[in-house]
Short mmCIF file of C-alpha atoms and ligand atoms in Angstrom, two decimals:
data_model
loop_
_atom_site.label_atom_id
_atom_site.label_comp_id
_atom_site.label_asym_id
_atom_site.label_seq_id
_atom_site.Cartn_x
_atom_site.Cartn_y
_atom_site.Cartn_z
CA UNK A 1 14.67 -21.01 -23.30
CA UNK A 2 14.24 -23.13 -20.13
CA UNK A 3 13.84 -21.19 -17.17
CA UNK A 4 16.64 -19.90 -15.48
CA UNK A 5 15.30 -20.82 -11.78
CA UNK A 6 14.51 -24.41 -12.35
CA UNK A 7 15.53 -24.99 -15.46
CA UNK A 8 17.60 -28.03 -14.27
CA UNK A 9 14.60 -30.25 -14.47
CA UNK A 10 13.04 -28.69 -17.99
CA UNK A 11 14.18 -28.38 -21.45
CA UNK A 12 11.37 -26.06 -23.11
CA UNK A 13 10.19 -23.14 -22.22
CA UNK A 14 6.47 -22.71 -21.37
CA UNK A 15 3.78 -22.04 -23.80
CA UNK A 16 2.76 -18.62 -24.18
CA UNK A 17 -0.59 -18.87 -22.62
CA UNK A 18 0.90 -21.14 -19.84
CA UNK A 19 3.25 -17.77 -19.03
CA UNK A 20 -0.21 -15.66 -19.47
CA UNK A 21 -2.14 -17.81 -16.75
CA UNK A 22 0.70 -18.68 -14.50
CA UNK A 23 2.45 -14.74 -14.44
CA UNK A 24 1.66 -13.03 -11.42
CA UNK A 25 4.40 -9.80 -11.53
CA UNK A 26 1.44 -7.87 -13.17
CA UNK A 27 -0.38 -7.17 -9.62
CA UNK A 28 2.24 -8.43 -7.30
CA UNK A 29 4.92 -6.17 -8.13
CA UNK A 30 2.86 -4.00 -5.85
CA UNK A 31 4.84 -5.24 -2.72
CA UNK A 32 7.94 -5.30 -3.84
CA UNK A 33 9.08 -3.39 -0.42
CA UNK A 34 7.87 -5.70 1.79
CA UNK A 35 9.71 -8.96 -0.58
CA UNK A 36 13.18 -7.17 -0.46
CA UNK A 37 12.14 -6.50 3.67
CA UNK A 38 11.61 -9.93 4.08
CA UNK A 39 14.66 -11.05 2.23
CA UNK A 40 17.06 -8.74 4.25
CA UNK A 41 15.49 -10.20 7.20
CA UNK A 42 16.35 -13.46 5.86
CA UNK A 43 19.54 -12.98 5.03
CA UNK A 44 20.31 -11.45 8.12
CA UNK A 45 19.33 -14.05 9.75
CA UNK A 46 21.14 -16.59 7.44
CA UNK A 47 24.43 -14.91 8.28
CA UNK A 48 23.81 -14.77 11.69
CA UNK A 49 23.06 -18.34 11.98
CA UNK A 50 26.35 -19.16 10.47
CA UNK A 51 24.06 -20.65 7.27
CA UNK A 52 25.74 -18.52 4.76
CA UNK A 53 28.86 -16.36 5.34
CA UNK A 54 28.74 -12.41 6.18
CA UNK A 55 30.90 -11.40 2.73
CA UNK A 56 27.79 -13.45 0.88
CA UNK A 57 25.45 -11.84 3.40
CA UNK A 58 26.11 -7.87 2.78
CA UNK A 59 26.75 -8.21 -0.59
CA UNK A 60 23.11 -9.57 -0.88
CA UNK A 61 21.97 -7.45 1.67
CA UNK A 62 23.44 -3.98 -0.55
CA UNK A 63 22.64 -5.63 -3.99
CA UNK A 64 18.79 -5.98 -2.49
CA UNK A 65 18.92 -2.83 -1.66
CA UNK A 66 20.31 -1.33 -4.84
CA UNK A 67 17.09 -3.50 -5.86
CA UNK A 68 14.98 -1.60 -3.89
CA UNK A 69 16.61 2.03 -5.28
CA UNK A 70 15.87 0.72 -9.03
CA UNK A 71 12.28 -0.11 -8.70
CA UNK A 72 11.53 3.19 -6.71
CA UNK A 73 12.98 5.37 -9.40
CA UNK A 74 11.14 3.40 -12.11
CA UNK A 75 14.57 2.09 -13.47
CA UNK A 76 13.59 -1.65 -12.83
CA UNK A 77 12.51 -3.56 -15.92
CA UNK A 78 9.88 -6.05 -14.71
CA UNK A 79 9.83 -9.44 -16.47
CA UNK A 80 6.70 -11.68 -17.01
CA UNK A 81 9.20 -14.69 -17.60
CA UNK A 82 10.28 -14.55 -14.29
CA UNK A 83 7.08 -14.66 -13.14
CA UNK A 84 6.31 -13.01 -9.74
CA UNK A 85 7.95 -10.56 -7.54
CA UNK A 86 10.06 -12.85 -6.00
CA UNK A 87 11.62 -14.32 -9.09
CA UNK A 88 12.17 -10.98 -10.32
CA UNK A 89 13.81 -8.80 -7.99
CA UNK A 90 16.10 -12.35 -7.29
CA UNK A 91 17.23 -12.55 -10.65
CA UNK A 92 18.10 -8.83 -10.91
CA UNK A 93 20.51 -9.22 -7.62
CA UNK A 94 22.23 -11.88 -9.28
CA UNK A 95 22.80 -9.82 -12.11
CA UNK A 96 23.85 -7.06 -9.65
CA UNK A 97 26.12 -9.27 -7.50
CA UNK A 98 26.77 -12.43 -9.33
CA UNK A 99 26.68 -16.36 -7.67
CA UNK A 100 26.26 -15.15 -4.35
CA UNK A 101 22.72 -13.67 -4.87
CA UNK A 102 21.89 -17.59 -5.08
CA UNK A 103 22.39 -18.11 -1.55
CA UNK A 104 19.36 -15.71 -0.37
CA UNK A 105 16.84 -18.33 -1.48
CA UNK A 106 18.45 -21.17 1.26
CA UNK A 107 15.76 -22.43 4.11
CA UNK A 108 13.27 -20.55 1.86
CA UNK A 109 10.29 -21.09 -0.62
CA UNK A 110 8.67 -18.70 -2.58
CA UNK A 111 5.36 -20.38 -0.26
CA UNK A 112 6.48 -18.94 3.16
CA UNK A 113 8.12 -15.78 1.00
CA UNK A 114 4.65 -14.87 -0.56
CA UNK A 115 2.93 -15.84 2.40
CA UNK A 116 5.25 -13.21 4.73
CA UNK A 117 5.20 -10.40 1.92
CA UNK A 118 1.35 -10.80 1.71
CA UNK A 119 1.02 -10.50 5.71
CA UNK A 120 3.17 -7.30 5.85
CA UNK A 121 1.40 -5.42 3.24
CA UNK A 122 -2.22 -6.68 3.87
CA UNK A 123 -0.59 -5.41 7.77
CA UNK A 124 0.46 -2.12 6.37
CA UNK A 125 -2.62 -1.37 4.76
CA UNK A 126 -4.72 -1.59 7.37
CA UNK A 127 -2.89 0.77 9.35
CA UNK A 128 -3.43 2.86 6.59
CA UNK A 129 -6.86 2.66 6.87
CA UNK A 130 -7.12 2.71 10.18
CA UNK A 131 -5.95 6.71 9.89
CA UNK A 132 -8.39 7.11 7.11
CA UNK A 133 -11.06 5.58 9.42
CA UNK A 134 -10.54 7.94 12.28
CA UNK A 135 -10.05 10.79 9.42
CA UNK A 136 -14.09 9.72 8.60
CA UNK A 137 -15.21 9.97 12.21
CA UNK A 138 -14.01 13.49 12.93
CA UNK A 139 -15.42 14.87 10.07
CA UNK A 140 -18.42 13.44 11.36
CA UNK A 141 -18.49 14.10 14.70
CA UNK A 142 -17.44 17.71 13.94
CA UNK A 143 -21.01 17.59 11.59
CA UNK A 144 -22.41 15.95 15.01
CA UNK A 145 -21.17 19.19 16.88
CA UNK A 146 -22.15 21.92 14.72
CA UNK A 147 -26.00 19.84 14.47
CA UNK A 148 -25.98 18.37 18.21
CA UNK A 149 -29.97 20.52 18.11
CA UNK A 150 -31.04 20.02 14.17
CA UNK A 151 -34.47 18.23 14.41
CA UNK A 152 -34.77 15.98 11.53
CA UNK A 153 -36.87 13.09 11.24
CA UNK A 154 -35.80 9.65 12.23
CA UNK A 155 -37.22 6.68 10.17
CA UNK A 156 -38.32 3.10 11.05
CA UNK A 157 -39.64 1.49 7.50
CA UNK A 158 -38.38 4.85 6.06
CA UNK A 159 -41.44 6.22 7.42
CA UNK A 160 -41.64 9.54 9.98
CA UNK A 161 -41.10 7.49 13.25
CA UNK A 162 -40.24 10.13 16.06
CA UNK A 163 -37.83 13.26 15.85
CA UNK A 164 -34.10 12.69 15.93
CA UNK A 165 -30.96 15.54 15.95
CA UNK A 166 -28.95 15.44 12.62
CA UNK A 167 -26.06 15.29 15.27
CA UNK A 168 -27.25 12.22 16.66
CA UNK A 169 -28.01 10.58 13.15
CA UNK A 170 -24.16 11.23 12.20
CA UNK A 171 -22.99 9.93 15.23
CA UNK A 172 -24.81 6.43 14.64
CA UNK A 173 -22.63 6.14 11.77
CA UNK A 174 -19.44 7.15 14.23
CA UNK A 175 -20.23 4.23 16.52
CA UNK A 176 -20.09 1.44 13.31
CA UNK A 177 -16.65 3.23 11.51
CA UNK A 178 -15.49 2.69 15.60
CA UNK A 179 -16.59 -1.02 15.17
CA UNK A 180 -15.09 -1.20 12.26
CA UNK A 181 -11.75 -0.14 13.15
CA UNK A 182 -11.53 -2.44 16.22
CA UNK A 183 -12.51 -5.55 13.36
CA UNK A 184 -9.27 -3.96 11.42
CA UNK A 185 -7.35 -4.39 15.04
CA UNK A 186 -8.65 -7.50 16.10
CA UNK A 187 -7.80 -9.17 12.31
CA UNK A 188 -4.24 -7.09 12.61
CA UNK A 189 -3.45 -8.82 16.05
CA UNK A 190 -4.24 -12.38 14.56
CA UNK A 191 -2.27 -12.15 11.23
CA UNK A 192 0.58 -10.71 12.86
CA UNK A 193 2.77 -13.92 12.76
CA UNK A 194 5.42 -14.84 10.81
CA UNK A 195 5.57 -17.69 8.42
CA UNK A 196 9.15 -16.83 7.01
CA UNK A 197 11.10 -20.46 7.45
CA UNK A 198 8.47 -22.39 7.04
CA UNK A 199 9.72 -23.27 3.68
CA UNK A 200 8.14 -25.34 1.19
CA UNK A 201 5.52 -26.99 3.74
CA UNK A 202 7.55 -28.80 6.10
CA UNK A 203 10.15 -26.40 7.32
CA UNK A 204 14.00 -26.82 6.98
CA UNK A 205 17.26 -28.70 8.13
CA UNK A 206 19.42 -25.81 8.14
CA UNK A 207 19.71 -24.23 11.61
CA UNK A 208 17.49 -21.42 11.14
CA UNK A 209 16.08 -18.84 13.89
CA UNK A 210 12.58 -18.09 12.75
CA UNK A 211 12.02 -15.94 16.23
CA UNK A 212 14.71 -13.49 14.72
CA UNK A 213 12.87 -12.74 11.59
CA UNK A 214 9.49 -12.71 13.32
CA UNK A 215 10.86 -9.53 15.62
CA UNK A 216 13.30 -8.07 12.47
CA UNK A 217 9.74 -8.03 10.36
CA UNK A 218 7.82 -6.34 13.03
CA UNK A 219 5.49 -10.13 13.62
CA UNK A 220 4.90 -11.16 17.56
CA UNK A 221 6.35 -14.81 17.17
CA UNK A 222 6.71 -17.24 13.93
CA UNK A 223 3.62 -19.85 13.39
CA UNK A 224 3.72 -22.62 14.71
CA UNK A 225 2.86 -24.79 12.16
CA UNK A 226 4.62 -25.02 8.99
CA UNK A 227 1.80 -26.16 7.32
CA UNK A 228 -0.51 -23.77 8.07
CA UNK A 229 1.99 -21.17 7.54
CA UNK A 230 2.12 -21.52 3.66
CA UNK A 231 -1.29 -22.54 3.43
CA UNK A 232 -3.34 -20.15 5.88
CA UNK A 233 -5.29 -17.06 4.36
CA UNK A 234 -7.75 -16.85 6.47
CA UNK A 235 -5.75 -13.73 7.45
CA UNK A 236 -6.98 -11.90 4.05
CA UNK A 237 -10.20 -13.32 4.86
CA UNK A 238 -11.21 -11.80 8.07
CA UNK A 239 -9.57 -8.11 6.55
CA UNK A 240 -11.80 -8.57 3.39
CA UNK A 241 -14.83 -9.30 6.08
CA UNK A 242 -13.51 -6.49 7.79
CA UNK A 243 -13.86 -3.88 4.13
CA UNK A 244 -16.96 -5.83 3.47
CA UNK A 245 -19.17 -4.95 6.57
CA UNK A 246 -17.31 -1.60 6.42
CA UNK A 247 -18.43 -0.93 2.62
CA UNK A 248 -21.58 -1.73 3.57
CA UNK A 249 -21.57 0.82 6.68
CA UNK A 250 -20.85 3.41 3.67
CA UNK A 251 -23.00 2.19 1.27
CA UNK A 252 -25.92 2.87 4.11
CA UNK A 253 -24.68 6.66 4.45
CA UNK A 254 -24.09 7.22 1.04
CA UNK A 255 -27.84 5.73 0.33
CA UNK A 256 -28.86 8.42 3.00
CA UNK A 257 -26.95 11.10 1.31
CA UNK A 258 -28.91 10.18 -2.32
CA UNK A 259 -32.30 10.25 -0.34
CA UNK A 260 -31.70 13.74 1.43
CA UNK A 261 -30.10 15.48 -1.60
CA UNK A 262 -33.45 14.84 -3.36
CA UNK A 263 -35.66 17.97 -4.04
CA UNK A 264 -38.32 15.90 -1.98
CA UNK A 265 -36.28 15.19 0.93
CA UNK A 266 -34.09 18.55 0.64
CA UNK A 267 -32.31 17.31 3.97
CA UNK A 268 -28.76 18.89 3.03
CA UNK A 269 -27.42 20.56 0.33
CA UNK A 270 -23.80 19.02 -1.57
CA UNK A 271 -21.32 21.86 -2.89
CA UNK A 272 -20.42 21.58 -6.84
CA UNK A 273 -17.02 20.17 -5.85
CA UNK A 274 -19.29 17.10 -4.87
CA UNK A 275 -22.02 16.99 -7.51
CA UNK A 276 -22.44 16.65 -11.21
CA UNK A 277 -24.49 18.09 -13.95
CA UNK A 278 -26.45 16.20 -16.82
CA UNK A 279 -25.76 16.60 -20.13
CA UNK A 280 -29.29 17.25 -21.30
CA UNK A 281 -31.61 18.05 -18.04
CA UNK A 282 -29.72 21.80 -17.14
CA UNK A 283 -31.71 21.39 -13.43
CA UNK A 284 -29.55 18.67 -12.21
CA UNK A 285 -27.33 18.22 -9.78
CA UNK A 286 -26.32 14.64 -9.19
CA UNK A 287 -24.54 13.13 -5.88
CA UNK A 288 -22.60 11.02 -8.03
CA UNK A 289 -19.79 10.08 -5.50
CA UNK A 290 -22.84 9.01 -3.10
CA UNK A 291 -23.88 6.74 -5.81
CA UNK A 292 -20.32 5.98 -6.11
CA UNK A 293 -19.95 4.92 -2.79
CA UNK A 294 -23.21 3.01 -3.01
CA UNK A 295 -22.43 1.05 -5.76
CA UNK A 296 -18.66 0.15 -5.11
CA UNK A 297 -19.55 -2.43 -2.47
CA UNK A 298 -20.88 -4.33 -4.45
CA UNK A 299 -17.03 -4.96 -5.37
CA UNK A 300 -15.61 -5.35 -1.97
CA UNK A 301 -17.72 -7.50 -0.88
CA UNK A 302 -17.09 -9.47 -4.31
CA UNK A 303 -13.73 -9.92 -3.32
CA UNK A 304 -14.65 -11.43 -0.09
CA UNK A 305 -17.16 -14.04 -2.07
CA UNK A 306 -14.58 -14.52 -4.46
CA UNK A 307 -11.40 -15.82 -2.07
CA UNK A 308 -13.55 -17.53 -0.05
CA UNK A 309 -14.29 -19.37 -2.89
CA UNK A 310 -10.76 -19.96 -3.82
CA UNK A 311 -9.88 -21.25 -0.82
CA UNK A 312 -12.68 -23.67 0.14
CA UNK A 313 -11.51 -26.70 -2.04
CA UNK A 314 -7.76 -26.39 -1.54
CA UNK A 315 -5.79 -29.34 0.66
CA UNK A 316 -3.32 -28.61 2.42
CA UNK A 317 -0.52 -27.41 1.69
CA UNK A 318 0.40 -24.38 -0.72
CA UNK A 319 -1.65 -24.50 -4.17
CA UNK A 320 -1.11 -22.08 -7.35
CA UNK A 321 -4.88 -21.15 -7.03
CA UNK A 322 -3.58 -19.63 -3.71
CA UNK A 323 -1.82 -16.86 -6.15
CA UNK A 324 -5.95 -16.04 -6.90
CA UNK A 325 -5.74 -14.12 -3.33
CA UNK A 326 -3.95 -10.40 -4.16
CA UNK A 327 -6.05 -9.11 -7.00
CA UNK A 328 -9.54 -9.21 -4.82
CA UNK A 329 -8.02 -7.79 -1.87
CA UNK A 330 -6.03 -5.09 -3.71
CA UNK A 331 -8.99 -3.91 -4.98
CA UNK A 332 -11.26 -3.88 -2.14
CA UNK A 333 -8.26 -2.28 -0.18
CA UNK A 334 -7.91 0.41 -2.95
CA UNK A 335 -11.73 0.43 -3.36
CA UNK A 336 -12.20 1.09 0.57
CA UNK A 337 -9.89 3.79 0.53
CA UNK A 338 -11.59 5.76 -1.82
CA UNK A 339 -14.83 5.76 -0.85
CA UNK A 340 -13.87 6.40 3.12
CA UNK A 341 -12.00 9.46 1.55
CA UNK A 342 -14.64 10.55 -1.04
CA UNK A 343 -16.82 10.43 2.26
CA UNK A 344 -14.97 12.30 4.24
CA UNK A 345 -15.02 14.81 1.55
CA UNK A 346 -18.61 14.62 1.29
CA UNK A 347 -19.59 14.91 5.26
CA UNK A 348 -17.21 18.00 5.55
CA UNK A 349 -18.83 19.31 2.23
CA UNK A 350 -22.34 19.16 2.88
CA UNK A 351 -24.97 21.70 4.57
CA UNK A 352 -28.22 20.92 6.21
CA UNK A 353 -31.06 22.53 5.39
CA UNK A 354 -32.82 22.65 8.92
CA UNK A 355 -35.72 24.28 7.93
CA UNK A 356 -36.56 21.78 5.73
CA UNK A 357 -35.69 19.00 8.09
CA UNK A 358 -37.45 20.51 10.39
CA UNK A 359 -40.80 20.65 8.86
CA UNK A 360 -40.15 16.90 7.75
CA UNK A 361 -39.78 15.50 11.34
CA UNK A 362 -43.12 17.66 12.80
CA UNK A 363 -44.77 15.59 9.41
CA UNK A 364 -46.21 11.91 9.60
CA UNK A 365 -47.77 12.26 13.81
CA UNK A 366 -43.89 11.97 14.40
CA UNK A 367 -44.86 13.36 18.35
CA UNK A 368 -47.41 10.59 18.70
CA UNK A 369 -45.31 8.81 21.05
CA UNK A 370 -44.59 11.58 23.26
CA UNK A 371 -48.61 12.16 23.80
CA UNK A 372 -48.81 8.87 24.50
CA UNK A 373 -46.08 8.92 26.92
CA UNK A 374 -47.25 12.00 28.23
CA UNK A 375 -50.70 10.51 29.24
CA UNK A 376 -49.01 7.79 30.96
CA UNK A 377 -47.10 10.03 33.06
CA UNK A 378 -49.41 12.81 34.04
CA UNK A 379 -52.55 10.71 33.75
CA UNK A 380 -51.21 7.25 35.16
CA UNK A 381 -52.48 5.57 32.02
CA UNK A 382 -51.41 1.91 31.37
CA UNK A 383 -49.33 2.14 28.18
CA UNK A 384 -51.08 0.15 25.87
CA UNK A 385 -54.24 2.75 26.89
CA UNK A 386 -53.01 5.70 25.91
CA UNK A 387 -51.01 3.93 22.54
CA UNK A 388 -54.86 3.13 21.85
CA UNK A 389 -56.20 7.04 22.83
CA UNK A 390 -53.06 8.52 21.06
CA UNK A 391 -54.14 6.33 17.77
CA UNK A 392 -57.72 7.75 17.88
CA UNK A 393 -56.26 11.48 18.63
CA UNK A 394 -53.70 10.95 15.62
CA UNK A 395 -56.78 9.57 13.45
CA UNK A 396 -58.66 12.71 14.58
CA UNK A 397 -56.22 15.13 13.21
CA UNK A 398 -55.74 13.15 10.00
CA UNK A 399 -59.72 13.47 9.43
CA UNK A 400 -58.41 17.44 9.44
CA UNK A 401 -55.44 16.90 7.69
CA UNK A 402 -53.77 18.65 10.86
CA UNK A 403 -50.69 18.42 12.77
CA UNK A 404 -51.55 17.19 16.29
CA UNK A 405 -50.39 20.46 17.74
CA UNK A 406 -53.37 21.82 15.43
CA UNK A 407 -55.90 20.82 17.42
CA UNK A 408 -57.92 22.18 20.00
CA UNK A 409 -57.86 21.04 23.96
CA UNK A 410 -61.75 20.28 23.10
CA UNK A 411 -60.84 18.19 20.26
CA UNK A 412 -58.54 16.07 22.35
CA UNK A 413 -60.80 16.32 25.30
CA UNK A 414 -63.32 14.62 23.48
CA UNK A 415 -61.00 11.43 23.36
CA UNK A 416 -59.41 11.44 26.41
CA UNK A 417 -61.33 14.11 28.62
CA UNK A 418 -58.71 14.02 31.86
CA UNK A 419 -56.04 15.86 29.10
CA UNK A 420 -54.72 19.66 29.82
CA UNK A 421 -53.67 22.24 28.02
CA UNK A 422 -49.75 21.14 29.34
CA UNK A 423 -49.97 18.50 26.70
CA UNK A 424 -49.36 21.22 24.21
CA UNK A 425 -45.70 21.42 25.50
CA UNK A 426 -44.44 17.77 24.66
CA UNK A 427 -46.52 18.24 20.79
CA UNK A 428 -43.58 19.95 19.41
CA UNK A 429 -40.83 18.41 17.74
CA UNK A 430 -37.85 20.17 19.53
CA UNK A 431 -39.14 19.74 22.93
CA UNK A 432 -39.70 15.97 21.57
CA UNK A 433 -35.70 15.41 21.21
CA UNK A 434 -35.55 17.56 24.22
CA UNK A 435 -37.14 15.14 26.53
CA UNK A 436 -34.88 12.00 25.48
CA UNK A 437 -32.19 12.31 27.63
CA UNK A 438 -31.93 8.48 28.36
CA UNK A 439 -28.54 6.94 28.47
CA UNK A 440 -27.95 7.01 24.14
CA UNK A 441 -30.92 8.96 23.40
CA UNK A 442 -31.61 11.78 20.92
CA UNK A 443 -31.50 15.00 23.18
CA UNK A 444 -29.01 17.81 22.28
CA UNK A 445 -27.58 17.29 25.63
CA UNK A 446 -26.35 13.86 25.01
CA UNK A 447 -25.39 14.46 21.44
CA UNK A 448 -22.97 17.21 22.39
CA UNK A 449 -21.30 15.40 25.00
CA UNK A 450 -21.25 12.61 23.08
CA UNK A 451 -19.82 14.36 19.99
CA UNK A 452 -17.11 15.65 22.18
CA UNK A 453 -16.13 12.69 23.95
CA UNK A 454 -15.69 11.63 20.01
CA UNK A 455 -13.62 14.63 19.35
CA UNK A 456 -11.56 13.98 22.22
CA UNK A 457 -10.62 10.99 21.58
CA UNK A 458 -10.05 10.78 18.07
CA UNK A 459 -7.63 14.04 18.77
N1 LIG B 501 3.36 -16.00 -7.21
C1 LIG B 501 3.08 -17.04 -6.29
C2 LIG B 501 1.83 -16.70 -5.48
O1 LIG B 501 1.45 -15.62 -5.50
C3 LIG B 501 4.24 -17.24 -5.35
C4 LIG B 501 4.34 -18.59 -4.78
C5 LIG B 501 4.73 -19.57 -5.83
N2 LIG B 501 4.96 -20.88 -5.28
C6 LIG B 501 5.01 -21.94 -6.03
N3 LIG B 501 5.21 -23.08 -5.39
N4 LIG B 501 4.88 -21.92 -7.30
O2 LIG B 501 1.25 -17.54 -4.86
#
């Protein structure tokens, strides 16, 4: 059978694998509320501009939303024939309402259609996530709270570096998910016109008022270009960016939360509502959604790759490869979802073991730079001085295999002989976050405030 939309111009049907390449109703069905928006915001503005008349109008504007009614309730029978979304739920309103549903598709293309559907619900999704964003960061500044004064090590080439809070190391993370969210805004604000009339490629002769659907659909003005309208995605390409860099903020933390749920690092501790067991070694306890997290990036940022690629050959103006664009970005949409909220779960789930953590940061010399500053405070030393006298002290105590505090004032009197017994105070790893109260430094002081400036605001 020729096909019912254009069959005016074809005789035969398509092959069957021409219907299995070309059919998109599979994975676009999936905003079927924002088509049947759009199209009452067409049609309303098609009445309005006197383009069709107001009997034609609400009796397309009902039938769509009798549409609407069937698909919710899982009454709607979708068609791969009829292609795509668009096709579909049009073809079931003119079997609701008869010759009239054929108006709806005047001044319109299935190019600006896909192009506006695609805008509101890449547009609704990131408001989504934007709530499950925020959700992340106050499960993790809470964590930052309750650990504003848990000493743990911090890590430059994953080696002991100098002593850090656990509060201060979640709120790192707080800072990028904030970043984050303001790339979801800034990508929101940019795709946020309309390309509804744009039709085909080079707009329309009938009258329409493309400002009116712009403000009916929620956009800030229609594009300006009807061109670009049907052809632009570099909206889905800056939200992808936006998953991508955001993934990867995860994957770090989830890599973090593999380390420290090692026996060797013992850092914190993961409930059995976020661990599993193996089947043959009865000791484990894996941090499977961790790993989860981890390795799930590796999707998102796939779909990034991937549309990018699409779209680099394509001339102007709309081209079926275009069609290539939801798939990718539904996933890494879904994808991001999931792993903010199996985070969320996990950062609210899991327990620090501050002994432990503890004893890790006082390991490696990790006060080394607080004797050195030290000397350069109370004994005037040039920097680069006491770096070199803090070296030999460190070397010193790993001749004993001794924590610096370990030693005796005669022992570091015989490297630097000017050096009191005060030093002792600065050796220790909590007066070592202590003393960092520099604008963004460690000390408890500034993690609290900071972790409640973070609580305020995300309310
Ligand atoms: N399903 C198509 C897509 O996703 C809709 C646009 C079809 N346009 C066309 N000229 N064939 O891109």
């Amino acid at each position: 059978m020729s096909n019912k939309m254009w069959g005016g111009r074809f005789s035969e049907g398509p092959d069957a694998v021409l219907e299995a390449i070309n059919a998109s109703i599979d994975f676009d069905k999936r905003f079927y509320a924002q088509d049947i928006r759009g199209s009452q915001a067409h049609v309303a503005m098609l009445a309005q501009s006197g383009i069709i008349s107001k009997v034609d109008a609400k009796a397309i504007s009902k039938g769509l939303g009798d549409v609407l009614k069937e698909i919710e309730s899982g009454k709607f029978t979708f068609s791969r024939a009829l292609e795509d979304i668009h096709l579909n739920v049009e073809s079931r309103l003119a079997e609701l309402i008869g010759p009239a549903a054929g108006r709806l598709h005047t001044a319109r293309s299935r190019n600006d259609q896909v192009a506006t559907d695609f805008r509101l619900y890449v547009r609704d999704t990131v408001d989504e996530l934007d709530t499950v964003l925020a959700g992340l960061q106050r499960a993790l500044a809470l964590k930052a709270d309750e650990n504003a004064a848990t000493v743990m090590p911090g890590f430059t080439h994953l080696q002991s570096a100098q002593p850090v809070t656990f509060g201060h190391h979640l709120l790192a993370y707080v800072e990028m998910l904030g970043r984050d969210r303001g790339r979801f805004r800034d990508a929101r604000a940019r795709l946020n016109e309309s390309p509804l009339g744009a039709a085909a490629l080079a707009g329309t002769g009938f009258p329409i008022d493309r400002h009116m659907t712009a403000k009916a659909l929620g956009f800030d003005r229609p594009m300006a270009n009807s061109l670009d309208a049907v052809s632009a995605r570099d909206f889905v390409l800056e939200v992808l960016a936006a998953c991508a860099i955001s993934a990867t903020h995860l994957s770090r933390l989830a890599e973090e939360i593999v380390l420290w749920t090692t026996p060797q690092f013992n850092f914190v501790k993961l409930s059995d509502r976020f661990t599993t067991g193996s089947s043959i070694m009865p000791q484990k306890k894996n941090p499977d959604a961790a790993e989860l997290v981890r390795g799930k990036t590796g999707r998102v940022v796939g779909a990034l790759i991937g549309l990018l690629t699409v779209i680099k050959g394509l001339p102007l103006a709309y081209s079926k490869d275009m069609q290539e664009d939801k798939e990718g970005t539904f996933d890494a949409l879904d994808t991001l979802g999931l792993c903010l909220t199996a985070m969320t779960g996990m950062i609210s789930d899991l327990v620090p073991n501050a002994e432990s953590m503890k004893a890790a940061a006082g390991a490696g010399y990790a006060t080394a730079t607080d004797l050195a500053d030290w000397l350069v405070r109370e004994l005037k030393m040039p920097f680069r001085e006491a770096h070199h006298v803090t070296g030999r002290i460190v070397a010193l105590a790993a001749k004993k295999d001794a924590p610096l505090e370990a030693l005796s004032l005669a022992e570091l009197q015989s490297v630097a002989p000017k050096i009191t017994k005060e030093v002792f105070a600065v050796l220790g790893v909590e007066k070592s976050v202590k003393s960092r109260t520099s604008y963004g430094g460690t000390s408890p002081a500034n993690v609290k405030r900071q972790a409640r400036a973070w609580l305020k605001k995300l309310g």
